[in-house]
């Protein structure tokens, strides 16, 4: 158990819909990262937050947005969903911004868009 | 754009030593080299990290040459449970790529 929690575990929805994925980082971790992993694909970095502020952006679509709240939990919002958005979405957390910070990954949310 | 290159897949047998090499030509001075392991439908898990020379922990060794443009993860005496995907992201760049799929056979 990494200490990072993600809800829900599974999500099935239809094209055009909007969903919210939730992540609670490890106690004391200030950085939260979101990744997308499609079937047989590698991990694609989406976005990073540090202590409530956006820190780095990866290949995140304009239909996707995220935020980190004062209690440090984070939400990833996916809108106008398409079939291709079906994937595993992982959240990870780390202590801070140091280059040697280890990332702790959550169990993921499996999103299926029908 | 910083990027890592590693073999797509490798096969091994139980009890053998496995070495997986990662190329990271554009590594920056402040970058660390980290290796993660991922089992199907689970989040990646940290294995080992280093900056230069050699690092060893209870599960693996990491060899980094002086120019730091590559690194080699060494898994001693692999078992079936080491079958997984292994990633070598450059920590500051958050690029994991597709990793190396290691299959260990009995």
PDB file of C-alpha atoms in Angstrom:
ATOM      1  CA  UNK A   1       0.000   0.000   0.000  1.00  0.00           C
ATOM      2  CA  UNK A   2       1.583   3.253  -1.214  1.00  0.00           C
ATOM      3  CA  UNK A   3      -0.570   5.482   0.987  1.00  0.00           C
ATOM      4  CA  UNK A   4      -2.080   7.188  -2.070  1.00  0.00           C
ATOM      5  CA  UNK A   5      -5.803   6.629  -2.512  1.00  0.00           C
ATOM      6  CA  UNK A   6      -7.859   7.065  -5.645  1.00  0.00           C
ATOM      7  CA  UNK A   7     -11.611   6.962  -6.125  1.00  0.00           C
ATOM      8  CA  UNK A   8     -13.503   5.540  -7.796  1.00  0.00           C
ATOM      9  CA  UNK A   9     -11.719   2.328  -8.686  1.00  0.00           C
ATOM     10  CA  UNK A  10     -13.813   1.836 -11.813  1.00  0.00           C
ATOM     11  CA  UNK A  11     -15.921   4.239 -13.825  1.00  0.00           C
ATOM     12  CA  UNK A  12     -18.108   3.459 -16.814  1.00  0.00           C
ATOM     13  CA  UNK A  13     -19.714   6.299 -18.705  1.00  0.00           C
ATOM     14  CA  UNK A  14     -20.849   7.358 -22.147  1.00  0.00           C
ATOM     15  CA  UNK A  15     -19.302   9.572 -24.791  1.00  0.00           C
ATOM     16  CA  UNK A  16     -19.908  13.258 -24.245  1.00  0.00           C
ATOM     17  CA  UNK A  17     -20.165  12.918 -20.489  1.00  0.00           C
ATOM     18  CA  UNK A  18     -18.048  14.500 -17.766  1.00  0.00           C
ATOM     19  CA  UNK A  19     -16.378  12.690 -14.867  1.00  0.00           C
ATOM     20  CA  UNK A  20     -14.249  13.588 -11.880  1.00  0.00           C
ATOM     21  CA  UNK A  21     -11.453  11.425 -10.534  1.00  0.00           C
ATOM     22  CA  UNK A  22     -10.237  11.970  -7.012  1.00  0.00           C
ATOM     23  CA  UNK A  23      -6.826  11.467  -5.421  1.00  0.00           C
ATOM     24  CA  UNK A  24      -5.631  11.750  -1.851  1.00  0.00           C
ATOM     25  CA  UNK A  25      -1.835  11.939  -1.544  1.00  0.00           C
ATOM     26  CA  UNK A  26       0.294  10.338   1.137  1.00  0.00           C
ATOM     27  CA  UNK A  27       0.292  12.174   4.414  1.00  0.00           C
ATOM     28  CA  UNK A  28       2.810  15.006   4.230  1.00  0.00           C
ATOM     29  CA  UNK A  29       3.253  14.925   0.444  1.00  0.00           C
ATOM     30  CA  UNK A  30       2.755  18.288  -1.244  1.00  0.00           C
ATOM     31  CA  UNK A  31       3.145  17.257  -4.889  1.00  0.00           C
ATOM     32  CA  UNK A  32       0.471  15.434  -6.847  1.00  0.00           C
ATOM     33  CA  UNK A  33       0.868  14.079 -10.363  1.00  0.00           C
ATOM     34  CA  UNK A  34      -1.686  12.695 -12.812  1.00  0.00           C
ATOM     35  CA  UNK A  35      -0.878  10.119 -15.489  1.00  0.00           C
ATOM     36  CA  UNK A  36      -2.874   8.387 -18.197  1.00  0.00           C
ATOM     37  CA  UNK A  37      -2.146   4.836 -19.315  1.00  0.00           C
ATOM     38  CA  UNK A  38      -4.035   3.474 -22.303  1.00  0.00           C
ATOM     39  CA  UNK A  39      -4.137  -0.221 -23.163  1.00  0.00           C
ATOM     40  CA  UNK A  40      -0.602  -1.443 -23.871  1.00  0.00           C
ATOM     41  CA  UNK A  41       0.695   2.092 -23.712  1.00  0.00           C
ATOM     42  CA  UNK A  42       3.229   3.655 -21.442  1.00  0.00           C
ATOM     43  CA  UNK A  43       2.533   6.191 -18.780  1.00  0.00           C
ATOM     44  CA  UNK A  44       1.689   9.618 -20.149  1.00  0.00           C
ATOM     45  CA  UNK A  45       2.258  12.485 -17.761  1.00  0.00           C
ATOM     46  CA  UNK A  46      -0.701  14.861 -17.657  1.00  0.00           C
ATOM     47  CA  UNK A  47      -0.163  17.477 -14.969  1.00  0.00           C
ATOM     48  CA  UNK A  48       1.531  18.181 -11.639  1.00  0.00           C
ATOM     49  CA  UNK A  49       0.410  20.295  -8.696  1.00  0.00           C
ATOM     50  CA  UNK A  50       2.492  21.421  -5.782  1.00  0.00           C
ATOM     51  CA  UNK A  51       0.857  22.792  -2.663  1.00  0.00           C
ATOM     52  CA  UNK A  52      -2.194  23.923  -4.573  1.00  0.00           C
ATOM     53  CA  UNK A  53      -0.421  25.461  -7.546  1.00  0.00           C
ATOM     54  CA  UNK A  54       0.005  24.015 -11.026  1.00  0.00           C
ATOM     55  CA  UNK A  55       3.664  23.128 -11.419  1.00  0.00           C
ATOM     56  CA  UNK A  56       4.109  21.283 -14.701  1.00  0.00           C
ATOM     57  CA  UNK A  57       1.971  20.329 -17.645  1.00  0.00           C
ATOM     58  CA  UNK A  58       2.362  17.376 -19.947  1.00  0.00           C
ATOM     59  CA  UNK A  59       0.172  16.008 -22.710  1.00  0.00           C
ATOM     60  CA  UNK A  60      -3.067  17.078 -21.129  1.00  0.00           C
ATOM     61  CA  UNK A  61      -5.983  17.765 -23.445  1.00  0.00           C
ATOM     62  CA  UNK A  62      -7.943  21.010 -23.176  1.00  0.00           C
ATOM     63  CA  UNK A  63     -11.010  18.914 -22.281  1.00  0.00           C
ATOM     64  CA  UNK A  64      -9.183  17.805 -19.137  1.00  0.00           C
ATOM     65  CA  UNK A  65      -8.511  19.946 -16.108  1.00  0.00           C
ATOM     66  CA  UNK A  66      -7.273  19.406 -12.597  1.00  0.00           C
ATOM     67  CA  UNK A  67      -6.883  21.165  -9.301  1.00  0.00           C
ATOM     68  CA  UNK A  68      -5.369  20.616  -5.890  1.00  0.00           C
ATOM     69  CA  UNK A  69      -7.345  21.724  -2.871  1.00  0.00           C
ATOM     70  CA  UNK A  70      -6.118  23.254   0.415  1.00  0.00           C
ATOM     71  CA  UNK A  71      -6.237  19.832   2.076  1.00  0.00           C
ATOM     72  CA  UNK A  72      -3.910  18.692  -0.755  1.00  0.00           C
ATOM     73  CA  UNK A  73      -6.284  16.220  -2.339  1.00  0.00           C
ATOM     74  CA  UNK A  74      -6.598  16.564  -6.079  1.00  0.00           C
ATOM     75  CA  UNK A  75      -9.284  16.082  -8.677  1.00  0.00           C
ATOM     76  CA  UNK A  76      -8.947  15.408 -12.388  1.00  0.00           C
ATOM     77  CA  UNK A  77     -11.924  16.484 -14.453  1.00  0.00           C
ATOM     78  CA  UNK A  78     -12.487  14.902 -17.845  1.00  0.00           C
ATOM     79  CA  UNK A  79     -15.195  16.393 -20.049  1.00  0.00           C
ATOM     80  CA  UNK A  80     -16.739  15.739 -23.466  1.00  0.00           C
ATOM     81  CA  UNK A  81     -15.475  12.218 -23.127  1.00  0.00           C
ATOM     82  CA  UNK A  82     -14.467  10.249 -26.206  1.00  0.00           C
ATOM     83  CA  UNK A  83     -13.925   6.535 -26.695  1.00  0.00           C
ATOM     84  CA  UNK A  84     -10.187   7.146 -26.794  1.00  0.00           C
ATOM     85  CA  UNK A  85     -10.227   8.513 -23.272  1.00  0.00           C
ATOM     86  CA  UNK A  86     -10.776   4.995 -21.953  1.00  0.00           C
ATOM     87  CA  UNK A  87      -7.670   4.283 -19.891  1.00  0.00           C
ATOM     88  CA  UNK A  88      -6.190   3.786 -16.463  1.00  0.00           C
ATOM     89  CA  UNK A  89      -5.632   7.080 -14.709  1.00  0.00           C
ATOM     90  CA  UNK A  90      -2.978   7.110 -12.016  1.00  0.00           C
ATOM     91  CA  UNK A  91      -2.306   9.663  -9.380  1.00  0.00           C
ATOM     92  CA  UNK A  92       1.064   9.857  -7.667  1.00  0.00           C
ATOM     93  CA  UNK A  93       2.426  11.988  -4.868  1.00  0.00           C
ATOM     94  CA  UNK A  94       5.833  13.019  -3.621  1.00  0.00           C
ATOM     95  CA  UNK A  95       7.212  15.039  -0.715  1.00  0.00           C
ATOM     96  CA  UNK A  96       8.175  18.124  -2.637  1.00  0.00           C
ATOM     97  CA  UNK A  97       9.913  19.351  -5.743  1.00  0.00           C
ATOM     98  CA  UNK A  98      13.414  18.006  -5.287  1.00  0.00           C
ATOM     99  CA  UNK A  99      14.769  16.145  -8.282  1.00  0.00           C
ATOM    100  CA  UNK A 100      15.356  13.009  -6.216  1.00  0.00           C
ATOM    101  CA  UNK A 101      11.829  12.817  -4.875  1.00  0.00           C
ATOM    102  CA  UNK A 102      10.354   9.355  -5.171  1.00  0.00           C
ATOM    103  CA  UNK A 103       6.816   9.199  -6.541  1.00  0.00           C
ATOM    104  CA  UNK A 104       4.256   6.994  -4.804  1.00  0.00           C
ATOM    105  CA  UNK A 105       1.500   5.816  -7.101  1.00  0.00           C
ATOM    106  CA  UNK A 106      -2.092   5.097  -6.264  1.00  0.00           C
ATOM    107  CA  UNK A 107      -3.998   2.013  -7.467  1.00  0.00           C
ATOM    108  CA  UNK A 108      -5.526   3.911 -10.375  1.00  0.00           C
ATOM    109  CA  UNK A 109      -9.011   4.579 -11.700  1.00  0.00           C
ATOM    110  CA  UNK A 110     -10.081   2.539 -14.706  1.00  0.00           C
ATOM    111  CA  UNK A 111     -12.253   4.674 -16.958  1.00  0.00           C
ATOM    112  CA  UNK A 112     -14.338   3.036 -19.642  1.00  0.00           C
ATOM    113  CA  UNK A 113     -16.132   5.268 -22.138  1.00  0.00           C
ATOM    114  CA  UNK A 114     -18.862   3.508 -24.119  1.00  0.00           C
TER     115      UNK A 114
ATOM    116  CA  UNK B   1      13.127  17.248 -25.169  1.00  0.00           C
ATOM    117  CA  UNK B   2      14.515  14.835 -22.626  1.00  0.00           C
ATOM    118  CA  UNK B   3      13.648  11.270 -23.520  1.00  0.00           C
ATOM    119  CA  UNK B   4      14.693   7.807 -22.449  1.00  0.00           C
ATOM    120  CA  UNK B   5      15.189   4.783 -24.675  1.00  0.00           C
ATOM    121  CA  UNK B   6      15.012   1.234 -23.427  1.00  0.00           C
ATOM    122  CA  UNK B   7      14.332  -2.184 -24.995  1.00  0.00           C
ATOM    123  CA  UNK B   8      10.669  -2.939 -25.541  1.00  0.00           C
ATOM    124  CA  UNK B   9      10.906  -6.424 -24.063  1.00  0.00           C
ATOM    125  CA  UNK B  10      13.280  -8.964 -22.543  1.00  0.00           C
ATOM    126  CA  UNK B  11      12.973 -12.629 -21.643  1.00  0.00           C
ATOM    127  CA  UNK B  12      14.794 -14.465 -18.884  1.00  0.00           C
ATOM    128  CA  UNK B  13      14.621 -17.597 -16.756  1.00  0.00           C
ATOM    129  CA  UNK B  14      14.304 -17.978 -13.037  1.00  0.00           C
ATOM    130  CA  UNK B  15      17.584 -17.672 -11.178  1.00  0.00           C
ATOM    131  CA  UNK B  16      19.328 -15.633 -13.868  1.00  0.00           C
ATOM    132  CA  UNK B  17      20.646 -12.107 -13.554  1.00  0.00           C
ATOM    133  CA  UNK B  18      18.838  -9.573 -15.732  1.00  0.00           C
ATOM    134  CA  UNK B  19      20.341  -6.287 -16.880  1.00  0.00           C
ATOM    135  CA  UNK B  20      18.091  -3.658 -18.427  1.00  0.00           C
ATOM    136  CA  UNK B  21      19.770  -0.653 -19.984  1.00  0.00           C
ATOM    137  CA  UNK B  22      18.233   2.758 -20.431  1.00  0.00           C
ATOM    138  CA  UNK B  23      19.616   5.511 -22.624  1.00  0.00           C
ATOM    139  CA  UNK B  24      19.056   9.114 -21.585  1.00  0.00           C
ATOM    140  CA  UNK B  25      21.251  11.263 -23.812  1.00  0.00           C
ATOM    141  CA  UNK B  26      19.732  14.595 -22.806  1.00  0.00           C
ATOM    142  CA  UNK B  27      20.002  14.163 -19.051  1.00  0.00           C
ATOM    143  CA  UNK B  28      20.539  17.430 -17.215  1.00  0.00           C
ATOM    144  CA  UNK B  29      22.918  18.149 -14.363  1.00  0.00           C
ATOM    145  CA  UNK B  30      20.170  18.170 -11.749  1.00  0.00           C
ATOM    146  CA  UNK B  31      18.368  15.038 -13.016  1.00  0.00           C
ATOM    147  CA  UNK B  32      18.324  11.819 -11.054  1.00  0.00           C
ATOM    148  CA  UNK B  33      17.851   8.399 -12.643  1.00  0.00           C
ATOM    149  CA  UNK B  34      15.027   6.390 -11.159  1.00  0.00           C
ATOM    150  CA  UNK B  35      13.663   2.958 -11.982  1.00  0.00           C
ATOM    151  CA  UNK B  36      10.097   1.859 -11.380  1.00  0.00           C
ATOM    152  CA  UNK B  37       8.388  -1.522 -11.646  1.00  0.00           C
ATOM    153  CA  UNK B  38       4.783  -1.942 -12.732  1.00  0.00           C
ATOM    154  CA  UNK B  39       2.583  -5.034 -12.533  1.00  0.00           C
ATOM    155  CA  UNK B  40      -0.597  -5.269 -14.668  1.00  0.00           C
ATOM    156  CA  UNK B  41      -3.395  -2.980 -13.488  1.00  0.00           C
ATOM    157  CA  UNK B  42      -1.283  -1.584 -10.658  1.00  0.00           C
ATOM    158  CA  UNK B  43       0.520   1.691 -10.199  1.00  0.00           C
ATOM    159  CA  UNK B  44       4.298   1.763 -10.718  1.00  0.00           C
ATOM    160  CA  UNK B  45       6.474   1.149  -7.694  1.00  0.00           C
ATOM    161  CA  UNK B  46       9.882   2.665  -6.952  1.00  0.00           C
ATOM    162  CA  UNK B  47      12.815   0.249  -7.213  1.00  0.00           C
ATOM    163  CA  UNK B  48      16.015   2.272  -7.039  1.00  0.00           C
ATOM    164  CA  UNK B  49      17.457   5.692  -7.738  1.00  0.00           C
ATOM    165  CA  UNK B  50      20.900   7.090  -8.383  1.00  0.00           C
ATOM    166  CA  UNK B  51      22.834  10.085  -9.595  1.00  0.00           C
ATOM    167  CA  UNK B  52      26.181   8.577 -10.581  1.00  0.00           C
ATOM    168  CA  UNK B  53      28.354   5.459 -10.127  1.00  0.00           C
ATOM    169  CA  UNK B  54      26.682   2.505  -8.470  1.00  0.00           C
ATOM    170  CA  UNK B  55      23.775   2.165  -6.087  1.00  0.00           C
ATOM    171  CA  UNK B  56      22.619  -1.062  -4.499  1.00  0.00           C
ATOM    172  CA  UNK B  57      19.626  -1.900  -2.359  1.00  0.00           C
ATOM    173  CA  UNK B  58      17.930  -5.090  -1.247  1.00  0.00           C
ATOM    174  CA  UNK B  59      16.253  -5.726  -4.603  1.00  0.00           C
ATOM    175  CA  UNK B  60      18.500  -4.306  -7.335  1.00  0.00           C
ATOM    176  CA  UNK B  61      21.668  -2.528  -8.367  1.00  0.00           C
ATOM    177  CA  UNK B  62      21.924   0.530 -10.554  1.00  0.00           C
ATOM    178  CA  UNK B  63      25.026   1.249 -12.607  1.00  0.00           C
ATOM    179  CA  UNK B  64      25.550   4.736 -14.006  1.00  0.00           C
ATOM    180  CA  UNK B  65      28.639   5.562 -16.114  1.00  0.00           C
ATOM    181  CA  UNK B  66      30.555   8.795 -15.665  1.00  0.00           C
ATOM    182  CA  UNK B  67      28.822  10.568 -18.563  1.00  0.00           C
ATOM    183  CA  UNK B  68      25.400   9.614 -17.101  1.00  0.00           C
ATOM    184  CA  UNK B  69      23.948   9.166 -20.587  1.00  0.00           C
ATOM    185  CA  UNK B  70      22.790   5.669 -19.773  1.00  0.00           C
ATOM    186  CA  UNK B  71      22.039   3.481 -16.796  1.00  0.00           C
ATOM    187  CA  UNK B  72      21.683  -0.238 -16.201  1.00  0.00           C
ATOM    188  CA  UNK B  73      19.260  -1.830 -13.781  1.00  0.00           C
ATOM    189  CA  UNK B  74      20.538  -5.179 -12.565  1.00  0.00           C
ATOM    190  CA  UNK B  75      18.147  -7.691 -11.012  1.00  0.00           C
ATOM    191  CA  UNK B  76      20.016 -10.593  -9.405  1.00  0.00           C
ATOM    192  CA  UNK B  77      18.505 -14.087  -9.596  1.00  0.00           C
ATOM    193  CA  UNK B  78      15.089 -13.129 -10.971  1.00  0.00           C
ATOM    194  CA  UNK B  79      11.966 -15.061 -10.057  1.00  0.00           C
ATOM    195  CA  UNK B  80       8.589 -15.402 -11.765  1.00  0.00           C
ATOM    196  CA  UNK B  81       7.305 -12.532  -9.624  1.00  0.00           C
ATOM    197  CA  UNK B  82       9.766 -10.171 -11.308  1.00  0.00           C
ATOM    198  CA  UNK B  83       7.707 -10.385 -14.506  1.00  0.00           C
ATOM    199  CA  UNK B  84       6.637  -6.776 -14.957  1.00  0.00           C
ATOM    200  CA  UNK B  85       7.256  -3.590 -16.911  1.00  0.00           C
ATOM    201  CA  UNK B  86      10.281  -1.552 -15.873  1.00  0.00           C
ATOM    202  CA  UNK B  87      10.533   2.206 -16.451  1.00  0.00           C
ATOM    203  CA  UNK B  88      13.522   4.541 -16.206  1.00  0.00           C
ATOM    204  CA  UNK B  89      12.122   8.087 -16.069  1.00  0.00           C
ATOM    205  CA  UNK B  90      14.363  11.064 -15.644  1.00  0.00           C
ATOM    206  CA  UNK B  91      12.861  12.455 -12.480  1.00  0.00           C
ATOM    207  CA  UNK B  92      12.697  16.086 -13.395  1.00  0.00           C
ATOM    208  CA  UNK B  93      11.153  15.438 -16.788  1.00  0.00           C
ATOM    209  CA  UNK B  94       8.321  13.111 -15.744  1.00  0.00           C
ATOM    210  CA  UNK B  95       8.628  11.112 -18.959  1.00  0.00           C
ATOM    211  CA  UNK B  96       8.065   7.397 -18.348  1.00  0.00           C
ATOM    212  CA  UNK B  97       7.645   6.110 -21.898  1.00  0.00           C
ATOM    213  CA  UNK B  98       6.566   2.546 -22.629  1.00  0.00           C
ATOM    214  CA  UNK B  99       9.137   0.795 -20.468  1.00  0.00           C
ATOM    215  CA  UNK B 100      10.722  -2.650 -20.832  1.00  0.00           C
ATOM    216  CA  UNK B 101       8.439  -5.646 -20.486  1.00  0.00           C
ATOM    217  CA  UNK B 102      10.403  -8.369 -18.663  1.00  0.00           C
ATOM    218  CA  UNK B 103       9.065 -11.905 -18.882  1.00  0.00           C
ATOM    219  CA  UNK B 104      10.598 -14.482 -16.552  1.00  0.00           C
ATOM    220  CA  UNK B 105      10.080 -18.144 -17.445  1.00  0.00           C
ATOM    221  CA  UNK B 106      10.348 -21.175 -15.127  1.00  0.00           C
TER     222      UNK B 106
END
